Coordinates of C-alpha atoms in Angstrom, one line a residue:
M1 CA -67.4 216.6 -33.4
D2 CA -67.5 215.8 -37.0
A3 CA -64.7 217.3 -37.7
Y4 CA -62.6 214.9 -35.2
K5 CA -64.4 212.2 -38.2
K6 CA -62.7 213.2 -40.6
L7 CA -59.9 213.7 -38.8
I8 CA -60.1 209.6 -38.1
L9 CA -61.0 209.1 -41.6
K10 CA -57.8 210.8 -42.9
I11 CA -56.2 208.4 -40.1
S12 CA -57.7 205.4 -41.3
A13 CA -57.8 206.2 -45.5
I14 CA -53.5 206.7 -44.0
F15 CA -53.5 203.7 -42.8
V16 CA -55.2 201.8 -45.1
G17 CA -52.8 203.4 -48.2
V18 CA -49.7 203.6 -46.5
L19 CA -50.2 199.6 -45.4
L20 CA -51.4 199.3 -48.8
F21 CA -48.1 200.4 -50.4
L22 CA -46.1 198.9 -48.1
T23 CA -47.2 195.7 -48.5
L24 CA -47.1 195.7 -52.6
F25 CA -43.6 196.9 -52.0
S26 CA -42.6 193.5 -50.0
H27 CA -43.3 191.6 -52.5
T28 CA -42.5 193.5 -55.1
I29 CA -39.7 194.1 -53.1
Y30 CA -40.1 189.7 -52.0
T31 CA -39.8 189.5 -56.9
F32 CA -37.0 190.7 -57.5
N33 CA -34.8 188.4 -55.2
L34 CA -36.7 185.8 -57.0
P35 CA -34.6 183.7 -59.1
G36 CA -34.3 184.8 -62.2
V37 CA -34.4 182.3 -65.2
V38 CA -34.1 182.6 -68.9
V39 CA -36.8 180.5 -71.1
E40 CA -37.5 178.8 -74.3
Y41 CA -40.0 177.0 -76.8
P42 CA -39.0 173.2 -77.8
R43 CA -38.2 173.7 -81.2
E44 CA -38.2 171.4 -84.5
G45 CA -34.9 171.0 -85.6
A46 CA -31.6 169.1 -86.0
I47 CA -28.5 168.7 -84.4
I48 CA -25.9 168.6 -86.6
R49 CA -21.7 167.1 -84.9
T50 CA -18.9 169.4 -85.9
A51 CA -15.1 168.4 -85.6
T52 CA -12.0 169.2 -87.2
G53 CA -9.3 167.7 -87.9
R54 CA -5.3 167.4 -89.3
G55 CA -2.8 164.4 -91.2
I56 CA 0.5 164.8 -93.0
V57 CA 0.4 164.1 -96.5
D58 CA 2.3 162.0 -98.5
F59 CA 1.3 160.0 -101.2
V60 CA -1.7 157.1 -102.0
A61 CA 1.9 155.0 -103.9
K62 CA 5.8 154.8 -103.8
D63 CA 7.8 153.5 -105.8
V64 CA 11.0 151.9 -104.1
Y65 CA 14.7 150.8 -106.2
Y66 CA 17.2 148.7 -104.7
A67 CA 21.0 147.7 -106.1
D68 CA 20.1 145.4 -108.7
I69 CA 24.2 145.6 -108.3
A70 CA 26.2 145.2 -105.0
G71 CA 28.9 148.7 -106.5
K72 CA 30.0 152.3 -106.1
I73 CA 26.4 154.8 -106.1
E74 CA 26.5 157.7 -108.1
L75 CA 23.8 160.1 -107.0
L76 CA 22.0 162.4 -109.1
V77 CA 18.9 163.7 -107.7
T78 CA 18.4 164.6 -104.1
E79 CA 15.3 164.2 -101.5
G80 CA 12.6 166.8 -102.7
E81 CA 13.0 167.1 -106.3
I82 CA 10.6 166.3 -108.8
V83 CA 11.2 164.2 -111.3
N84 CA 8.7 162.5 -114.6
A85 CA 9.4 159.0 -116.1
G86 CA 12.7 158.2 -118.0
N87 CA 14.4 161.1 -115.9
I88 CA 18.4 158.7 -114.4
L89 CA 18.1 158.5 -111.0
Y90 CA 21.4 157.5 -109.8
N91 CA 24.4 154.8 -111.2
I92 CA 25.9 151.5 -109.4
S93 CA 29.6 150.8 -111.2
A94 CA 30.0 147.0 -110.1
D95 CA 33.1 146.2 -108.2
D96 CA 33.3 141.8 -109.7
K97 CA 30.8 140.0 -112.5
L98 CA 28.1 138.2 -110.0
D99 CA 28.5 135.2 -110.4
A100 CA 25.8 133.3 -112.5
D101 CA 24.7 130.2 -110.1
M102 CA 24.0 133.9 -107.6
L103 CA 21.8 135.0 -110.2
R104 CA 20.0 131.4 -110.4
L105 CA 19.3 131.6 -106.5
W106 CA 17.9 134.6 -106.6
L107 CA 15.6 134.2 -108.9
E108 CA 14.6 130.6 -108.2
R109 CA 13.4 132.4 -104.7
A110 CA 11.6 135.5 -106.6
R111 CA 9.4 132.2 -108.4
E112 CA 8.7 131.1 -105.2
D113 CA 7.5 133.7 -103.3
K114 CA 5.5 134.8 -106.4
V115 CA 3.8 131.2 -106.1
Y116 CA 3.5 131.9 -102.1
A117 CA 1.9 135.2 -102.9
Q118 CA -0.5 134.3 -104.7
T119 CA -1.5 131.6 -103.2
G120 CA -2.3 133.6 -100.2
L121 CA -3.5 136.5 -103.5
Q122 CA -6.1 133.7 -104.1
E123 CA -7.6 132.4 -101.2
L124 CA -7.9 136.1 -100.3
R125 CA -9.5 137.0 -103.4
V126 CA -12.1 133.6 -103.0
G127 CA -12.8 134.1 -100.0
G128 CA -13.4 131.4 -96.4
A129 CA -9.6 132.1 -95.7
E130 CA -9.8 133.8 -91.4
Y131 CA -10.1 136.7 -92.5
D132 CA -13.9 136.4 -94.4
K133 CA -15.1 134.5 -91.0
E134 CA -14.3 136.7 -88.6
I135 CA -15.4 139.4 -90.8
E136 CA -19.1 137.2 -90.3
K137 CA -18.2 136.7 -86.8
T138 CA -18.7 140.4 -86.6
R139 CA -21.4 140.9 -89.1
L140 CA -23.3 139.2 -86.7
L141 CA -22.4 140.1 -83.1
L142 CA -23.8 143.7 -84.6
Q143 CA -27.0 142.1 -85.9
T144 CA -27.7 141.2 -82.3
A145 CA -26.0 143.9 -80.8
Q146 CA -28.5 146.5 -83.2
K147 CA -31.2 144.3 -82.1
D148 CA -30.1 144.8 -78.4
V149 CA -29.8 148.5 -78.8
E150 CA -33.6 148.7 -80.1
D151 CA -34.7 147.0 -77.3
A152 CA -32.8 149.4 -74.8
I153 CA -34.5 152.3 -76.1
A154 CA -38.5 150.3 -75.7
L155 CA -37.5 150.6 -72.0
Y156 CA -35.8 153.6 -71.9
A157 CA -39.0 155.2 -73.0
V158 CA -41.3 153.3 -69.9
G159 CA -39.3 153.6 -67.8
A160 CA -38.1 150.4 -67.4
I161 CA -34.1 150.6 -67.1
P162 CA -32.1 153.9 -66.6
K163 CA -29.4 156.2 -69.2
K164 CA -26.4 153.8 -68.4
D165 CA -28.1 150.6 -69.7
L166 CA -28.9 152.0 -72.9
D167 CA -26.0 153.7 -73.6
D168 CA -23.4 150.5 -72.9
K169 CA -25.6 148.1 -75.2
Q170 CA -25.2 151.9 -77.6
A171 CA -22.1 152.1 -77.4
V172 CA -20.9 148.0 -77.9
F173 CA -22.8 148.9 -81.5
N174 CA -21.0 152.1 -82.6
N175 CA -17.9 149.7 -81.1
L176 CA -18.6 146.4 -83.2
Q177 CA -19.5 148.3 -86.2
L178 CA -15.9 150.3 -86.4
Q179 CA -14.4 146.8 -86.0
Y180 CA -16.4 145.2 -89.2
Q181 CA -15.8 148.2 -91.2
Q182 CA -11.7 147.9 -90.2
Q183 CA -11.5 144.4 -90.9
S184 CA -13.9 144.9 -94.6
Q185 CA -10.6 147.8 -95.2
K186 CA -7.9 145.1 -94.1
K187 CA -8.2 142.9 -96.3
Q188 CA -9.3 145.2 -99.1
N189 CA -5.2 145.6 -97.8
D190 CA -4.2 143.4 -97.5
V191 CA -5.8 142.2 -101.3
Q192 CA -3.5 145.6 -102.3
E193 CA -0.3 144.1 -100.5
L194 CA -0.5 141.1 -102.3
E195 CA -1.8 142.2 -105.3
K196 CA 1.9 144.5 -106.3
K197 CA 4.3 142.2 -104.2
V198 CA 3.2 139.3 -106.9
R199 CA 4.3 142.5 -109.4
D200 CA 7.0 143.2 -107.6
L201 CA 8.2 139.8 -108.4
Q202 CA 7.7 139.7 -111.1
Y203 CA 9.4 142.4 -111.9
Q204 CA 12.7 140.8 -110.1
I205 CA 12.2 137.8 -112.0
E206 CA 12.0 139.5 -114.9
E207 CA 15.4 141.4 -114.4
Y208 CA 17.6 138.5 -113.6
E209 CA 16.3 136.2 -116.2
L210 CA 17.3 138.7 -118.8
Q211 CA 20.7 139.6 -116.6
L212 CA 21.7 135.6 -116.8
N213 CA 20.7 136.4 -120.7
E214 CA 22.9 139.4 -122.0
G215 CA 26.0 138.2 -118.2
V216 CA 25.8 140.9 -115.5
K217 CA 26.8 144.7 -116.1
G218 CA 30.0 146.5 -114.3
K219 CA 27.5 149.4 -114.6
I220 CA 24.1 149.6 -114.5
T221 CA 21.7 153.1 -115.2
A222 CA 18.5 153.2 -112.8
M223 CA 16.0 156.1 -114.3
A224 CA 12.5 157.2 -113.0
Q225 CA 9.6 154.3 -113.8
Q226 CA 6.5 157.4 -113.6
S227 CA 7.1 160.7 -112.9
G228 CA 6.6 162.4 -109.5
V229 CA 8.6 163.5 -106.4
I230 CA 12.5 162.1 -104.3
R231 CA 10.5 161.0 -100.6
E232 CA 13.0 158.6 -99.1
I233 CA 16.8 158.6 -99.6
G234 CA 18.7 155.9 -97.5
A235 CA 21.0 156.2 -94.4
N236 CA 24.1 156.5 -95.5
I237 CA 23.6 156.7 -99.2
E238 CA 25.6 159.0 -101.1
T239 CA 27.7 159.5 -103.8
G240 CA 30.6 157.7 -104.0
A241 CA 29.4 155.5 -101.4
Y242 CA 29.5 151.7 -101.1
I243 CA 26.2 149.5 -101.7
N244 CA 24.4 145.9 -101.6
Q245 CA 22.9 144.1 -103.9
N246 CA 19.4 144.2 -103.2
E247 CA 19.6 147.7 -100.8
Q248 CA 16.9 149.6 -100.6
V249 CA 18.6 153.4 -102.4
M250 CA 15.4 154.8 -102.6
K251 CA 11.6 155.5 -102.4
I252 CA 9.8 158.0 -105.3
G253 CA 6.1 159.2 -104.4
V254 CA 4.0 158.6 -107.2
S255 CA 2.0 161.8 -108.7
E256 CA -0.3 160.3 -110.9
K257 CA -1.2 158.0 -107.6
N258 CA -2.8 161.2 -105.8
F259 CA -2.4 161.5 -102.1
K260 CA -3.8 160.7 -98.5
A261 CA -3.3 161.7 -94.8
N262 CA -4.4 160.2 -92.1
I263 CA -5.7 162.8 -90.7
L264 CA -6.1 162.0 -86.7
L265 CA -9.9 163.5 -85.1
P266 CA -12.0 163.2 -81.8
A267 CA -12.8 159.4 -81.0
N268 CA -16.2 160.7 -80.7
V269 CA -16.9 161.9 -84.2
D270 CA -18.7 158.2 -85.2
Y271 CA -20.9 159.5 -87.6
L272 CA -18.5 159.3 -90.4
K273 CA -18.3 155.5 -93.4
L274 CA -15.7 154.3 -95.8
G275 CA -16.2 156.0 -98.7
D276 CA -17.8 159.6 -97.3
D277 CA -16.8 163.0 -99.2
V278 CA -15.1 164.9 -97.3
T279 CA -12.4 168.6 -98.5
L280 CA -9.1 169.1 -97.8
S281 CA -6.9 172.8 -96.5
I282 CA -3.4 172.7 -97.3
R283 CA -2.7 176.6 -95.4
S284 CA 1.2 176.2 -96.4
R285 CA -0.2 175.5 -100.2
N286 CA -2.8 177.7 -99.8
I287 CA -5.2 175.5 -101.9
Y288 CA -8.4 175.1 -99.5
N289 CA -11.7 173.2 -100.0
I290 CA -9.4 170.2 -101.4
P291 CA -12.2 167.3 -102.4
G292 CA -11.2 163.9 -100.2
V293 CA -12.9 160.5 -100.1
I294 CA -12.0 158.6 -96.5
K295 CA -10.3 155.7 -97.3
R296 CA -10.4 153.6 -94.0
L297 CA -10.8 154.5 -90.7
I298 CA -9.3 153.1 -87.7
M299 CA -9.0 153.4 -83.6
E300 CA -5.9 154.4 -82.5
E301 CA -4.5 155.8 -79.0
G302 CA -7.7 157.0 -78.1
R303 CA -8.9 158.8 -81.2
L304 CA -10.0 157.9 -85.3
Q305 CA -7.6 157.6 -87.7
A306 CA -9.2 158.3 -91.0
E307 CA -7.1 157.9 -94.6
V308 CA -8.6 160.4 -97.1
R309 CA -7.7 160.4 -100.7
F310 CA -7.6 163.0 -102.8
A311 CA -6.1 164.7 -105.9
A312 CA -4.4 167.8 -106.2
E313 CA -1.8 170.7 -107.8
G314 CA 0.8 172.2 -106.8
V315 CA 1.2 169.2 -103.3
S316 CA 4.2 167.5 -103.1
G317 CA 3.6 165.6 -99.3
G318 CA 4.7 166.9 -96.3
E319 CA 2.3 169.9 -96.3
T320 CA 0.2 169.6 -93.7
A321 CA -3.8 168.8 -94.4
E322 CA -6.8 169.9 -92.4
I323 CA -10.6 169.0 -92.7
M324 CA -13.9 169.7 -91.5
V325 CA -16.1 167.1 -91.1
H326 CA -19.8 167.5 -90.0
D327 CA -23.1 164.6 -89.3
T328 CA -26.8 166.9 -90.6
S329 CA -29.4 164.9 -88.7
E330 CA -33.3 163.8 -88.4
L331 CA -35.3 166.6 -87.6
Y332 CA -36.1 166.2 -84.3
K333 CA -39.7 167.2 -82.4
A334 CA -37.6 169.5 -79.2
I335 CA -34.6 171.1 -79.7
I336 CA -33.8 173.0 -76.8
P337 CA -29.5 173.8 -75.3
L338 CA -28.5 171.8 -73.7
S339 CA -27.8 173.8 -70.8
A340 CA -31.6 173.2 -70.2
V341 CA -30.6 169.4 -69.9
R342 CA -30.6 168.3 -65.9
T343 CA -29.0 164.8 -64.7
D344 CA -29.5 162.7 -61.3
A345 CA -29.2 159.9 -59.6
N346 CA -32.3 158.5 -61.7
R347 CA -32.5 159.5 -66.1
E348 CA -32.4 163.1 -67.9
Y349 CA -35.1 166.0 -66.6
I350 CA -35.1 169.0 -67.6
L351 CA -36.9 172.5 -65.6
Y352 CA -40.2 174.5 -66.5
A353 CA -42.0 177.3 -66.3
E354 CA -45.5 177.0 -65.0
R355 CA -48.0 180.1 -64.6
V356 CA -50.5 180.4 -62.3
K357 CA -53.1 182.9 -61.0
G358 CA -51.3 184.3 -57.5
S359 CA -52.5 186.8 -55.2
F360 CA -51.2 189.6 -57.5
G361 CA -51.5 188.2 -60.6
Y362 CA -49.2 186.1 -62.4
E363 CA -47.0 183.6 -60.5
Y364 CA -44.1 180.8 -62.4
H365 CA -43.2 178.2 -60.5
T366 CA -40.9 175.8 -61.1
K367 CA -41.3 171.9 -62.1
R368 CA -39.5 168.9 -63.3
L369 CA -40.1 166.4 -66.3
D370 CA -38.0 162.8 -67.5
I371 CA -36.8 163.3 -71.1
W372 CA -34.9 160.8 -72.5
V373 CA -31.7 162.7 -75.1
Q374 CA -31.8 161.5 -78.2
A375 CA -29.0 163.7 -80.0
Q376 CA -27.1 166.3 -78.9
N377 CA -23.8 168.0 -80.1
N378 CA -22.0 171.3 -77.7
Y379 CA -24.5 173.2 -77.8
T380 CA -27.8 171.9 -78.4
A381 CA -29.0 168.2 -77.3
A382 CA -32.5 166.6 -78.9
I383 CA -34.8 165.6 -76.2
W384 CA -37.9 163.1 -76.3
L385 CA -40.6 164.6 -73.8
F386 CA -42.3 161.0 -71.5
S387 CA -44.6 162.5 -70.5
T388 CA -46.5 166.4 -71.4
S389 CA -50.3 167.8 -72.0
E390 CA -48.8 170.9 -72.8
E391 CA -48.1 171.8 -76.3
K392 CA -45.7 173.9 -75.2
I393 CA -43.4 174.2 -72.2
A394 CA -41.4 176.6 -71.6
V395 CA -38.4 174.9 -70.5
I396 CA -35.4 177.3 -68.7
V397 CA -32.4 177.9 -69.8
N398 CA -30.5 179.6 -67.7
S399 CA -31.5 181.2 -64.2
D400 CA -29.4 183.5 -61.9
K401 CA -30.1 181.3 -58.9
P402 CA -30.0 177.5 -58.0
I403 CA -33.4 176.8 -58.7
F404 CA -34.9 172.5 -58.0
E405 CA -39.0 171.2 -58.1
G406 CA -42.3 173.6 -57.1
D407 CA -39.4 177.5 -56.4
R408 CA -41.6 180.3 -57.9
V409 CA -39.2 182.2 -60.5
R410 CA -39.6 184.9 -62.6
I411 CA -38.7 186.0 -66.2
V412 CA -35.8 187.4 -67.1
G413 CA -34.1 189.1 -70.3
G414 CA -33.0 186.6 -72.2
S415 CA -35.6 184.8 -73.1
D416 CA -37.9 185.1 -76.9
L417 CA -40.7 184.2 -74.7
V418 CA -42.8 187.3 -74.6
E419 CA -46.1 186.1 -74.2
I420 CA -45.2 184.3 -71.2
R421 CA -44.2 187.0 -68.9

């Protein structure tokens, strides 16, 4: 009888052991079938945005040479050639003497054009022209748009408006800001163009007066006014060809006036401003880290065009220049990988892992938390947590299966949160 009882006890112990083993084994299998997630804590930091662009190098200033008389031309330079101030560029031999009455007519037209250009220049300088009215109108709209963005941020923070409304307000502000910069830059460019036109007309006037006083010569010799590079010779202009008076002969890039490059950048580069310092590289010349300054910003065909001016040795124009621009944001309290940001019909949110006590130890379940993305780049996002009593939350940044709020998950490798496993 005692042997029978012992047998029963052994069988019962074995049964309980097998049952316990099967329970633990099935729990282990179940656990390993759970979605595996990688988690990270939000950290303090900044958002760094970068972009690259390229453009063709050109001279900031070009001297344009026109034929003072009609006749046969003798070219003494070629395109791409470097010339110094005073070098002879070409000769023109006149077929016939120019009539003095024609010279007087050209002189009178040049004087009238100069007065007209000076009047326009004065209007631009003193203000009150249409330019200034449009610039002031845009400035007022920009102030209103800025206030709208500030109000929208406050409303979005309390869930009163969707993210799209905030984005729309911000887009309006960004467009007005760019428009204001473009209008201001256009006025500055027009002032510079009129100043150059006045100088060119004065030069023509002096030339016509000189020819009237000394009489028309049968041959003229053109010399380079400033050192530079022959950038362009007019079409069909070659030695022996006939050229008309006032026909454009050539353009010379003025080397002492430095260079520029119109760099094309992605449209989302909204952090550049006029006057920002940048660095360029010209790989074809093995020149790197050239300091430059942004002088103009415009949107063109869905891309941002930035005119960068710079000085460099060994550059002759026509090369490809490259730049990399970057923006480092203010310091944010919560930075997470962009992969952790999720969206639904209402707003942006994250899922995080919460540790709870289960039957076989600690378990991890997903919880949802609404957020506001304050800034982002291609890899990270700065977020505002709308509501949490936790000082630190384990944000789910990746998972090997689709997961939803309330799901049970397991923490897998790749996480920097050893203490939560």
